[in-house]
Short mmCIF file of C-alpha atoms in Angstrom, two decimals:
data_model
loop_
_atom_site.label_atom_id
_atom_site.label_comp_id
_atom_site.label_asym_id
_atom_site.label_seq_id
_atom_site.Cartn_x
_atom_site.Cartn_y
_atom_site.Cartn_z
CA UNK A 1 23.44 29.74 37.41
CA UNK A 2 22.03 30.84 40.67
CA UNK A 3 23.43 34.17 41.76
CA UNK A 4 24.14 36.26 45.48
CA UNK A 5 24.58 39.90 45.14
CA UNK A 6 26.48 42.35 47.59
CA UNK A 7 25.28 45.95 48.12
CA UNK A 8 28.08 48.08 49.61
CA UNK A 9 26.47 50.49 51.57
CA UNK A 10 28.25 51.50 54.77
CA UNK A 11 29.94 54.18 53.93
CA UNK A 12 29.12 57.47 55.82
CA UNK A 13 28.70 60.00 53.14
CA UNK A 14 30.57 62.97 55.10
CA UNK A 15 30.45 65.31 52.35
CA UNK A 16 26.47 65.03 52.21
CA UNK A 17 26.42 66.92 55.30
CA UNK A 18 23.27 65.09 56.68
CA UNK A 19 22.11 63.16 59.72
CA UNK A 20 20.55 60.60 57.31
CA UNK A 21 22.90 58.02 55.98
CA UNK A 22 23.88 58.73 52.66
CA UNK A 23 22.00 55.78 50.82
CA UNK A 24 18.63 56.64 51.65
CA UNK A 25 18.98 60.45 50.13
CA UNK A 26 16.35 60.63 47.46
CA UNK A 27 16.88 59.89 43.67
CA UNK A 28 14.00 60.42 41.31
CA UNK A 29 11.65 60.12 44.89
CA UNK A 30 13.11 57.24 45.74
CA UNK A 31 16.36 56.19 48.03
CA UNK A 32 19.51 55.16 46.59
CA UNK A 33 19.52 52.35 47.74
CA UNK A 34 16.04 51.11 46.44
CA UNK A 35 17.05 52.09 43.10
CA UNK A 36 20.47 49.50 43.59
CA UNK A 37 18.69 46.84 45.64
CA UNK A 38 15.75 47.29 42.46
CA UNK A 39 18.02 46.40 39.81
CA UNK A 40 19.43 43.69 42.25
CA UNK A 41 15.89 41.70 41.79
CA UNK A 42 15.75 42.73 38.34
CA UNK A 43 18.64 40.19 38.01
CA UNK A 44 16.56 36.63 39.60
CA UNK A 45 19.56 37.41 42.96
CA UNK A 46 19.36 34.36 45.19
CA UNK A 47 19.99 36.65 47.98
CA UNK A 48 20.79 40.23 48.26
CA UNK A 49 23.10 41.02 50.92
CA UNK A 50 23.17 44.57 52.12
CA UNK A 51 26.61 45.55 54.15
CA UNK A 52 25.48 48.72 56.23
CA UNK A 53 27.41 50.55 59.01
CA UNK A 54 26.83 54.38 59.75
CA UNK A 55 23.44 55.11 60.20
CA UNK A 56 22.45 51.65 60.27
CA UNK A 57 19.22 50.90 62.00
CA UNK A 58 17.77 53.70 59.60
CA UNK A 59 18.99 51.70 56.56
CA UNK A 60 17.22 48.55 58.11
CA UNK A 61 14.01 50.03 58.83
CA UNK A 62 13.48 51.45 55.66
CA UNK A 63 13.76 47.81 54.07
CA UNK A 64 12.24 46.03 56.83
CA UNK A 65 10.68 43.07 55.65
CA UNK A 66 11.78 42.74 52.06
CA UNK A 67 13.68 39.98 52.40
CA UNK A 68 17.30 41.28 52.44
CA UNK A 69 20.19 39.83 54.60
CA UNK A 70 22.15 42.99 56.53
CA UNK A 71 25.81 42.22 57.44
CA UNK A 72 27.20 44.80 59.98
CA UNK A 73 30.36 46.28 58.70
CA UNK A 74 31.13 47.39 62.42
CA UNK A 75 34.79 49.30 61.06
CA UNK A 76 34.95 50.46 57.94
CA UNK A 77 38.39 49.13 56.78
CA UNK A 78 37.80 49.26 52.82
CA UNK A 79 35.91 47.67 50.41
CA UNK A 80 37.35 44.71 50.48
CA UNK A 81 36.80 44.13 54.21
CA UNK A 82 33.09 44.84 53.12
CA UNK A 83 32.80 42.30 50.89
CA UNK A 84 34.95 39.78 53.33
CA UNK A 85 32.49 40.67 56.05
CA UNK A 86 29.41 39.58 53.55
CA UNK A 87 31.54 36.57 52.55
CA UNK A 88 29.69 33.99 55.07
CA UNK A 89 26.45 34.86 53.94
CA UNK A 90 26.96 33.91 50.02
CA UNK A 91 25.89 30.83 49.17
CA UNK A 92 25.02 30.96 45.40
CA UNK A 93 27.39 30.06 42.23
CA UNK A 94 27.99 33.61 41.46
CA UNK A 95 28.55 36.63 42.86
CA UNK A 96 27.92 40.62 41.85
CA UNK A 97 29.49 43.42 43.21
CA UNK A 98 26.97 46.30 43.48
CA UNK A 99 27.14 50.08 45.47
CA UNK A 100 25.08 50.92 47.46
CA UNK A 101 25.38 54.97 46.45
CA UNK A 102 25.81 54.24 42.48
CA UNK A 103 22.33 53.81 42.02
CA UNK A 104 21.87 53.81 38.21
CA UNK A 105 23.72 50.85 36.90
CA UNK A 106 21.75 49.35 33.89
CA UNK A 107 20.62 45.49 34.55
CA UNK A 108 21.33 45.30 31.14
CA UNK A 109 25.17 46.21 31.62
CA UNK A 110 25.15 43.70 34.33
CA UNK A 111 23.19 40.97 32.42
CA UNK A 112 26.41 41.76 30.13
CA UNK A 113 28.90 40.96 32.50
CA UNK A 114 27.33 37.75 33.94
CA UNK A 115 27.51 36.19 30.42
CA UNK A 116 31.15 35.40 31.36
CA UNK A 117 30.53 33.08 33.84
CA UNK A 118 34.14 31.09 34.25
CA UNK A 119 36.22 33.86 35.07
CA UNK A 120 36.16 37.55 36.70
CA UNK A 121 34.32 40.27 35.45
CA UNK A 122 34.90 43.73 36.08
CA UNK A 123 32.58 46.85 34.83
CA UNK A 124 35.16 49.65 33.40
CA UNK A 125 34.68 52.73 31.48
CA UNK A 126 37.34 55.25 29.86
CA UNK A 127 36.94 58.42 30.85
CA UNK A 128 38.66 62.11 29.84
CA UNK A 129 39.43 62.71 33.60
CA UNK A 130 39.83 59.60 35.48
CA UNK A 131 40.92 61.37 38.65
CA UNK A 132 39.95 59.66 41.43
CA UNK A 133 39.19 56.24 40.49
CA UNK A 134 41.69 53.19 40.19
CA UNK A 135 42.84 52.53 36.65
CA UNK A 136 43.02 49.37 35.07
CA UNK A 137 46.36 48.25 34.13
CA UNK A 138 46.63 45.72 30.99
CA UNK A 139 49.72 44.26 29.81
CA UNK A 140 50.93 44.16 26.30
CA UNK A 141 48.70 42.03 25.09
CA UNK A 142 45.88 43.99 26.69
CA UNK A 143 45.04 41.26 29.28
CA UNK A 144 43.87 42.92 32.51
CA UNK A 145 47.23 42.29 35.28
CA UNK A 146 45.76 44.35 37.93
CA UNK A 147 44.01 47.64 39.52
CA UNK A 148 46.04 50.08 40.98
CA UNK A 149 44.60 53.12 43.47
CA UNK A 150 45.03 56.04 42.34
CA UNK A 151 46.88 57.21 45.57
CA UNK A 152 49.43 54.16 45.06
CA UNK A 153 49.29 54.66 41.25
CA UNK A 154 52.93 56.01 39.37
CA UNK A 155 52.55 58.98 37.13
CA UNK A 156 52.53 56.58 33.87
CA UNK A 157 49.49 54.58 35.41
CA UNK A 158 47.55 58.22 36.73
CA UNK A 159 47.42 59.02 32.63
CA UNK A 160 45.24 55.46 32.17
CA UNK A 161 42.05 56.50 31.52
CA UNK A 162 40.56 53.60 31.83
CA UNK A 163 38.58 53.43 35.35
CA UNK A 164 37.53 50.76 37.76
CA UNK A 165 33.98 51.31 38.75
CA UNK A 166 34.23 48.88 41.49
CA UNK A 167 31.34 47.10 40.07
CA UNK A 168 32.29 43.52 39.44
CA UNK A 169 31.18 39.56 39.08
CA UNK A 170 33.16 36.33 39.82
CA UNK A 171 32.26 33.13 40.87
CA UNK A 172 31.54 33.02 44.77
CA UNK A 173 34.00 29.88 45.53
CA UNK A 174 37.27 31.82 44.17
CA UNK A 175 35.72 35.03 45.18
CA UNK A 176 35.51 34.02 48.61
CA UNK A 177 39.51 32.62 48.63
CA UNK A 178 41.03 35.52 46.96
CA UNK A 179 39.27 37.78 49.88
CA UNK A 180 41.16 35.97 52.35
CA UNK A 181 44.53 36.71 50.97
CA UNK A 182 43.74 41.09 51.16
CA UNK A 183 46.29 42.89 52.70
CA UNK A 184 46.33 46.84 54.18
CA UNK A 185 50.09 47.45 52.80
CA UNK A 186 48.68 50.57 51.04
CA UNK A 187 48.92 54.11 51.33
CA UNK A 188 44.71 54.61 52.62
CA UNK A 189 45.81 51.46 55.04
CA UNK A 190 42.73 49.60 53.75
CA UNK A 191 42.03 46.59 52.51
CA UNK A 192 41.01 46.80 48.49
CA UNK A 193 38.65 44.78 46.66
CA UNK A 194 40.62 45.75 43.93
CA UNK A 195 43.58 43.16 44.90
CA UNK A 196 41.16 40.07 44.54
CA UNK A 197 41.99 40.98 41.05
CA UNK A 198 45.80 40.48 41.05
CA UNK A 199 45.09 37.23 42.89
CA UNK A 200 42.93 36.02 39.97
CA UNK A 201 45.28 36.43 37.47
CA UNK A 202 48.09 34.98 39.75
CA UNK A 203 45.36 31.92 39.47
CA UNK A 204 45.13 32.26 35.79
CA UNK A 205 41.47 33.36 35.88
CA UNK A 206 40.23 35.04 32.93
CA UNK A 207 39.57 39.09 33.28
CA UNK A 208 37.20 40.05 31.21
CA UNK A 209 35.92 43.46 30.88
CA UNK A 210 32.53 45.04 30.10
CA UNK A 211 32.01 48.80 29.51
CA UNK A 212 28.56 50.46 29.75
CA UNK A 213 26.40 52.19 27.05
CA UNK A 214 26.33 55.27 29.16
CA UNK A 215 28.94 56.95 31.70
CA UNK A 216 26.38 58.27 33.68
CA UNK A 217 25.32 54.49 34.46
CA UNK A 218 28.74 53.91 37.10
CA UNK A 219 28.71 57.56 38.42
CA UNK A 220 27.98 57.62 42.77
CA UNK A 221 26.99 59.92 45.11
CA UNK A 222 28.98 61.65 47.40
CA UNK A 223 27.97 64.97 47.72
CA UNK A 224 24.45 67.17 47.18
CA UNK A 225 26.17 68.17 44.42
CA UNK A 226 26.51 65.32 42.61
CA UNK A 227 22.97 64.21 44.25
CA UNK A 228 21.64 67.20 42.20
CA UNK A 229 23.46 66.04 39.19
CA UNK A 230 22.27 62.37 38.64
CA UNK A 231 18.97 63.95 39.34
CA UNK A 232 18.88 65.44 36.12
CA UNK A 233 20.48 62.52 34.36
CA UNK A 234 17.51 60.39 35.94
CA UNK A 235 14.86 62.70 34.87
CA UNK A 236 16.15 63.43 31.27
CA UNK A 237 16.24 59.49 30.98
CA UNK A 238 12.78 59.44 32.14
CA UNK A 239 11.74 61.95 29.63
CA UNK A 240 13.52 60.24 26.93
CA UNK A 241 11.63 56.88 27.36
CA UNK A 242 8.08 58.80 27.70
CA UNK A 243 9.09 60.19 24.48
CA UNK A 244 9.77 57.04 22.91
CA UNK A 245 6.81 55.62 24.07
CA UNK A 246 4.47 58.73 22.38
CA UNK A 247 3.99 61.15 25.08
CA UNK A 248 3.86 64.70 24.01
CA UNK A 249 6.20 66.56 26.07
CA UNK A 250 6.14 70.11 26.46
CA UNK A 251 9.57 70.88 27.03
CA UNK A 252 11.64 67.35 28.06
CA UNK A 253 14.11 69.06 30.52
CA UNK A 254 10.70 70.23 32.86
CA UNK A 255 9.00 67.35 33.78
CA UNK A 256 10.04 65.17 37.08
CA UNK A 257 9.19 61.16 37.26
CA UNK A 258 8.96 60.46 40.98
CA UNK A 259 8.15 57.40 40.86
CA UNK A 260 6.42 55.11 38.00
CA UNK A 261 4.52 57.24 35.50
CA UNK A 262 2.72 55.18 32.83
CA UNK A 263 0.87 56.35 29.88
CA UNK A 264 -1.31 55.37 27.04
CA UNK A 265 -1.54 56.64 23.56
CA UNK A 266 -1.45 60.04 22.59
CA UNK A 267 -1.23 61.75 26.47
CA UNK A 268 0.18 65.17 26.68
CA UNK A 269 2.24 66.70 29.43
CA UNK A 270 2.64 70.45 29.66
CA UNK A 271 5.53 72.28 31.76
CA UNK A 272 6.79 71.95 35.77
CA UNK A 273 4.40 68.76 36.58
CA UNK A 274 5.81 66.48 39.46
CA UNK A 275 4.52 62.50 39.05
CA UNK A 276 4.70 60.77 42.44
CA UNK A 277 4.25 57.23 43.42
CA UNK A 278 2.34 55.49 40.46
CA UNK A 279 0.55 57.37 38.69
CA UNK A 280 -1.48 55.95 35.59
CA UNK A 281 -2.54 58.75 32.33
CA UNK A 282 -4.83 56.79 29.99
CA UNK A 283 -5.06 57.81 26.54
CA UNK A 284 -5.64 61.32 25.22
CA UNK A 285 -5.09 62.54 29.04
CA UNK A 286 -3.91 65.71 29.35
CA UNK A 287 -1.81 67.68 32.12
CA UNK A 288 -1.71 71.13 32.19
CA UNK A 289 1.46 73.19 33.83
CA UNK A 290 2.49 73.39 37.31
CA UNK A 291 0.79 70.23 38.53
CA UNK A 292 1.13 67.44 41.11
CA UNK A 293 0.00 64.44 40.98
CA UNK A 294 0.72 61.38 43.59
CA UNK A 295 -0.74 57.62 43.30
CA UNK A 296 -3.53 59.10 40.89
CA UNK A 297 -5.18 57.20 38.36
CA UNK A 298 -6.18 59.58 35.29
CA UNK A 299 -8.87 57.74 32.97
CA UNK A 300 -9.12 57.87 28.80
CA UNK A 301 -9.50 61.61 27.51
CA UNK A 302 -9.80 63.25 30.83
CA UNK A 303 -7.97 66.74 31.15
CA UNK A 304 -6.23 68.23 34.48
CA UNK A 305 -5.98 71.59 33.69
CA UNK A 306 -2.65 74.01 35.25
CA UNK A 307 -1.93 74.13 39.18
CA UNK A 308 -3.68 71.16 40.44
CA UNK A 309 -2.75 68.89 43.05
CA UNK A 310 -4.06 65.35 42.84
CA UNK A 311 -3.29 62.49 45.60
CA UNK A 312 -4.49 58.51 45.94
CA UNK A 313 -7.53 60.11 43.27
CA UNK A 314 -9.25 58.37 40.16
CA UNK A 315 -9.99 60.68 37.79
CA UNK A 316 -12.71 59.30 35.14
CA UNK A 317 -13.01 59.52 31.88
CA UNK A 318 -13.10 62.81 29.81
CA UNK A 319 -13.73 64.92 33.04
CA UNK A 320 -12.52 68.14 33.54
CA UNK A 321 -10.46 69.04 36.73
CA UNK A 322 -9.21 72.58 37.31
CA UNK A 323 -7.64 74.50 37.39
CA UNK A 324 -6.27 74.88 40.84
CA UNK A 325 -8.08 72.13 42.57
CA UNK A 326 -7.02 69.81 44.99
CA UNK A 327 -7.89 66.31 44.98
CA UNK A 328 -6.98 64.18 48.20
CA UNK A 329 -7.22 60.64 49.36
CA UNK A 330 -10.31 58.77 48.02
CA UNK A 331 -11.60 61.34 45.83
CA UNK A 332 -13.05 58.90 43.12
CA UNK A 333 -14.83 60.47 39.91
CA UNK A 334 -16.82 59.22 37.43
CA UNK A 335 -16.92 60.15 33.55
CA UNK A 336 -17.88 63.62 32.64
CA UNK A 337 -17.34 65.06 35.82
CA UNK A 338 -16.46 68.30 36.01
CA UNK A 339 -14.34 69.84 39.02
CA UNK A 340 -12.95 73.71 38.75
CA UNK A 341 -10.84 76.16 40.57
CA UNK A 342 -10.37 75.87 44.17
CA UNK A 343 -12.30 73.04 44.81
CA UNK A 344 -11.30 70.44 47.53
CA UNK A 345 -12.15 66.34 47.09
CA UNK A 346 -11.51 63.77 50.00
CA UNK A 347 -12.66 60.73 50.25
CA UNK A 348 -15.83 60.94 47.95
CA UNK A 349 -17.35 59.69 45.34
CA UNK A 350 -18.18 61.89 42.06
CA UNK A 351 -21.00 60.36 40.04
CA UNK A 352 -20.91 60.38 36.13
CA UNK A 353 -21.71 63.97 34.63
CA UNK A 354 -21.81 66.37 38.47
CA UNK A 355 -20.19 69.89 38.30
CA UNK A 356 -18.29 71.26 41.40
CA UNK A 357 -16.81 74.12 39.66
CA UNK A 358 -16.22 76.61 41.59
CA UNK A 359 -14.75 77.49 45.41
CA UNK A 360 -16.23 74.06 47.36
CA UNK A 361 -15.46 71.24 49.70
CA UNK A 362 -16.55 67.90 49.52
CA UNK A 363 -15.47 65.57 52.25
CA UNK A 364 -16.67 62.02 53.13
CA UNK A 365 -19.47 62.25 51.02
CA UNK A 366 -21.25 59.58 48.00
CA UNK A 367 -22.31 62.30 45.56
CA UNK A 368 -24.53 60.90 42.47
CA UNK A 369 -24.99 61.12 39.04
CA UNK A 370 -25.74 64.85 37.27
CA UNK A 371 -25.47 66.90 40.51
CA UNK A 372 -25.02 70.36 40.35
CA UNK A 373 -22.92 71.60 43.63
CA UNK A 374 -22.73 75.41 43.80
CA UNK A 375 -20.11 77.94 44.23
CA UNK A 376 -19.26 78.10 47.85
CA UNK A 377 -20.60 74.89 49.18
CA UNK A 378 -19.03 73.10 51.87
CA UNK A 379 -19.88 69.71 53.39
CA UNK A 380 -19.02 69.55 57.34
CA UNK A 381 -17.62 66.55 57.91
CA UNK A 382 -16.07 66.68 61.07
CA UNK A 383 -17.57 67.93 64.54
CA UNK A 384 -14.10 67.66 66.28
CA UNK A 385 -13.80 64.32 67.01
CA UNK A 386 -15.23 61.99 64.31
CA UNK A 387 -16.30 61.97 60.47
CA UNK A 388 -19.27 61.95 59.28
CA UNK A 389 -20.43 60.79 55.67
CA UNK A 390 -23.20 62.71 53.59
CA UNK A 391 -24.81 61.43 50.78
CA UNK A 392 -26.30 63.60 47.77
CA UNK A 393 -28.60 61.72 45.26
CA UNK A 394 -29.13 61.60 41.86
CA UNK A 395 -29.83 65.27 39.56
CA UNK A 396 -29.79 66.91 43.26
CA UNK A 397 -29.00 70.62 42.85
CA UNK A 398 -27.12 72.16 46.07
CA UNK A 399 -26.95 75.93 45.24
CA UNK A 400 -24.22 78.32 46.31
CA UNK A 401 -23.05 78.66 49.64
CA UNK A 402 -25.15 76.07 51.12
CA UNK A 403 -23.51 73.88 54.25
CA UNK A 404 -24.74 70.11 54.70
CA UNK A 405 -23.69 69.27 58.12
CA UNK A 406 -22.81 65.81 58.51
CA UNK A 407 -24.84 62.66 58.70
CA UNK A 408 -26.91 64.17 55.93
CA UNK A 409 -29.03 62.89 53.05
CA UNK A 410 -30.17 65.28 50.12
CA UNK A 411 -32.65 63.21 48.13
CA UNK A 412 -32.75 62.89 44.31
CA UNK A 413 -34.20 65.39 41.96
CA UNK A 414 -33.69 67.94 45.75
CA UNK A 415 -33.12 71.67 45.14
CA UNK A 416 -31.16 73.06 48.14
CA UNK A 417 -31.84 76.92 48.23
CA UNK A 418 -28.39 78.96 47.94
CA UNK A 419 -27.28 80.08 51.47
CA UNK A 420 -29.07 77.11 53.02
CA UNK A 421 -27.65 75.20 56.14
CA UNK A 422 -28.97 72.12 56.26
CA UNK A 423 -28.63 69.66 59.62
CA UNK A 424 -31.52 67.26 58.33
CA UNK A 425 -32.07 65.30 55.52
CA UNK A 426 -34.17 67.37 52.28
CA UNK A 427 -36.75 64.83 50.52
CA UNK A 428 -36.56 64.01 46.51
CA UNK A 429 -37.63 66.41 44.79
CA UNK A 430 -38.28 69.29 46.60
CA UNK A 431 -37.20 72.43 47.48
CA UNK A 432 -35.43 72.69 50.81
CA UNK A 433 -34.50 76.38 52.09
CA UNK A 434 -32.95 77.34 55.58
CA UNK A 435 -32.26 80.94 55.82
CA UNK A 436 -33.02 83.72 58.02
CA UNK A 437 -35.41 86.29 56.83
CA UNK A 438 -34.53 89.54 54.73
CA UNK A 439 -35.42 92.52 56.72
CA UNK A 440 -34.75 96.09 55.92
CA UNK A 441 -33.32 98.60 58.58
CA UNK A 442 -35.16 102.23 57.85
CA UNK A 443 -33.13 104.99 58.88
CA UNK A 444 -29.72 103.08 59.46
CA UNK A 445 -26.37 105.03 58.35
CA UNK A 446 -23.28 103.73 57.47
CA UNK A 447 -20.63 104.09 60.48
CA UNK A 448 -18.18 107.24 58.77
CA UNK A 449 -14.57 107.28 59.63
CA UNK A 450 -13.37 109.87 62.34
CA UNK A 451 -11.00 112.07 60.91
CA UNK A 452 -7.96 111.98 63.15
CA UNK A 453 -6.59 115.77 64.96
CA UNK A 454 -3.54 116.68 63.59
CA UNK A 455 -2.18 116.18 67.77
CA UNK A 456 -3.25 112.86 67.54
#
């Protein structure tokens, strides 16, 4: 069965109070809309067919070459003119019905509801207060007859608690025909994608219905409210499959997944840490409170210690960063390495056993194996316009509050004297000093504060 599916996403989110159409506000660090269109590839889709309106050159650009067909949906006139306006563009056997601002539908629910492939299916759920949703109205037999709005619904049919989610898959010839037949006779004036349904069973089709294992699965977005909410549904799912898998969590309800987080045996996660983009803990890694780490690969055994923040970093093997260091773009480290508080890392390289523990930057710089970098030491990089790289050999020794200004080479085995600046390269194994000399002032007194008239 080859298979189209339709993202609604046109609506213009009014209650989000936002300049930013409401399917690209963020979800677990990622749009809305990703998470739908996502879980519309997870399903083999022929096509995906994305009907945007307000805001819709944003939409566009943020999915710009992925392959997705955009319908303009130039009025919004209901969901049902949606879906008639992405009508030309289906090709495929089957069609599914997805939302563009629901964003945590289950492929598995779906995969569900495409097992019925002969007649309609519609994804339903009973809940305590269906206010606000159509309710699905069965006859006495308990065969689905139609949905009814809840603004055209009787009091007898407002008490059904059974909802439409507005998440549905038919077959894309008879979807297509019962779209033409929509009518606005209703009290919103709009034309519902709900009355497809009536038209099916006036055709005989088969309605078959499919609930999901979890409410939270057909809930949308329409406010920052509810944003907020599904935010903490995401995340506590997130925890729940990291504890599944064997990840020690320190307390499950502070921890946020960002992103893809993936972990090996026996990795341990401590309170408040944020997990961007992917980010990869190998096993025995630890991660100490408070920290942030972005597109970071942590290696077997190695331990981030509390109040880091680590971005587009490798971290080797049983090293030791932290805590409160900083690790940017390119910082690569080897095994054993160890990297403390208030240390910087961009775009270098950390060889296997080196110390930086304490107060340092290291910019654009190839740093080798068992090299011991001071307290206080700073590599210049940048002389305003352009970087420059440095490189520091093998069992060098840079001692505290030394500068190495950029293009610089400190051999192997060097010892750079503490409080050096050094603007040329130092030779292997030798001692390399470059500091003013210490001269004593006889007679000098300390300036003493003027006492201040009591006029004054």
């Amino acid at each position: 069965m080859t298979l189209d599916v339709v993202i609604l996403a046109a609506g213009k989110g009014t209650r989000m109070y936002s300049s930013q159409p409401k399917v690209l506000h963020m979800l677990g660090g990622r749009p809305l809309l990703r998470h739908v269109v996502d879980t519309a590839r997870a399903l083999s889709a022929e096509r995906i067919v994305v009907v945007y309106g307000h805001g819709g050159e944003q939409v566009r650009s943020a999915f710009d070459d992925e392959g997705l067909v955009f319908v303009l949906q130039e009025t919004q006139l209901g969901t049902g003119h949606a879906v008639q306006t992405a009508a030309p563009a289906l090709e495929s056997e089957h069609t599914v019905i997805l939302y563009g601002d629901v964003p945590l539908i289950r492929v598995e629910t779906l995969a569900r509801a495409l097992r019925e492939r002969r007649g309609l299916t519609l994804i339903t759920a009973n809940l305590d207060d269906p206010a606000g949703y159509g309710r699905i109205v069965r006859d006495a037999a308990g065969r689905v007859v139609r949905i009814v709005e809840e603004n055209d619904a009787t009091a007898a049919e407002k008490a059904i608690r059974e909802i439409n989610t507005g998440i549905l898959a038919a077959p894309t010839t008879k979807l297509k025909a019962w779209l033409q037949g929509l009518r606005n006779d209703n009290a919103q004036g709009e034309y519902y994608l709900t009355d497809a349904i009536a038209r099916a069973v006036a055709d005989g089709v088969a309605i078959h219905t499919v609930q999901p294992s979890d409410t939270w699965e057909i809930l949308g977005v329409n406010s920052k409210q509810q944003l907020a909410e599904l935010e903490r549904v995401f995340q506590r799912e997130q925890a729940s499959r990291l504890l599944e898998s064997g990840v020690t969590l320190a307390d499950p309800a502070r921890i946020d997944v960002r992103g893809e987080l993936s972990c090996g045996q026996d990795v341990s996660i401590d309170v408040n840490c944020i997990f961007e983009g992917k980010v990869a803990l190998g096993d025995g890694a630890s991660v100490g409170a408070n920290c942030v780490l972005k597109d970071t690969t942590v290696e077997a055994g190695a331990r981030i210690l509390p109040f880091c923040h680590i971005d587009g970093a490798r971290i080797g093997p049983d090293s030791r960063i932290g805590p409160y260091a900083r690790m940017r773009p390119g910082a690569d480290l080897a095994a054993h390495t160890h990297v403390g508080n208030f240390v910087e890392i961009k775009n270098a390289q950390l060889g296997e056993g080196s110390k930086a523990n304490h107060l340092s930057y290291l910019g654009d710089a190839t740093i080798g194996r068992n090299v011991n970098i001071g307290a206080g030491t700073i590599i210049c990089n940048y002389d305003g316009a352009n970087k420059h790289h440095t490189v520091i050999e093998d069992e060098a020794f840079i001692g505290s509050d030394s500068q190495l200004v950029a293009p610089v080479t400190v051999g192997k085995g060097a010892t750079i004297g503490a409080g050096s600046t050094i603007a040329k390269d130092a030779p292997a194994g030798e001692l390399t000093i470059s500091r003013p000399r210490q001269i004593t002032i006889k007679g000098w007194k300390r300036p003493v504060k003027r006492q201040k008239s009591k006029d004054s």
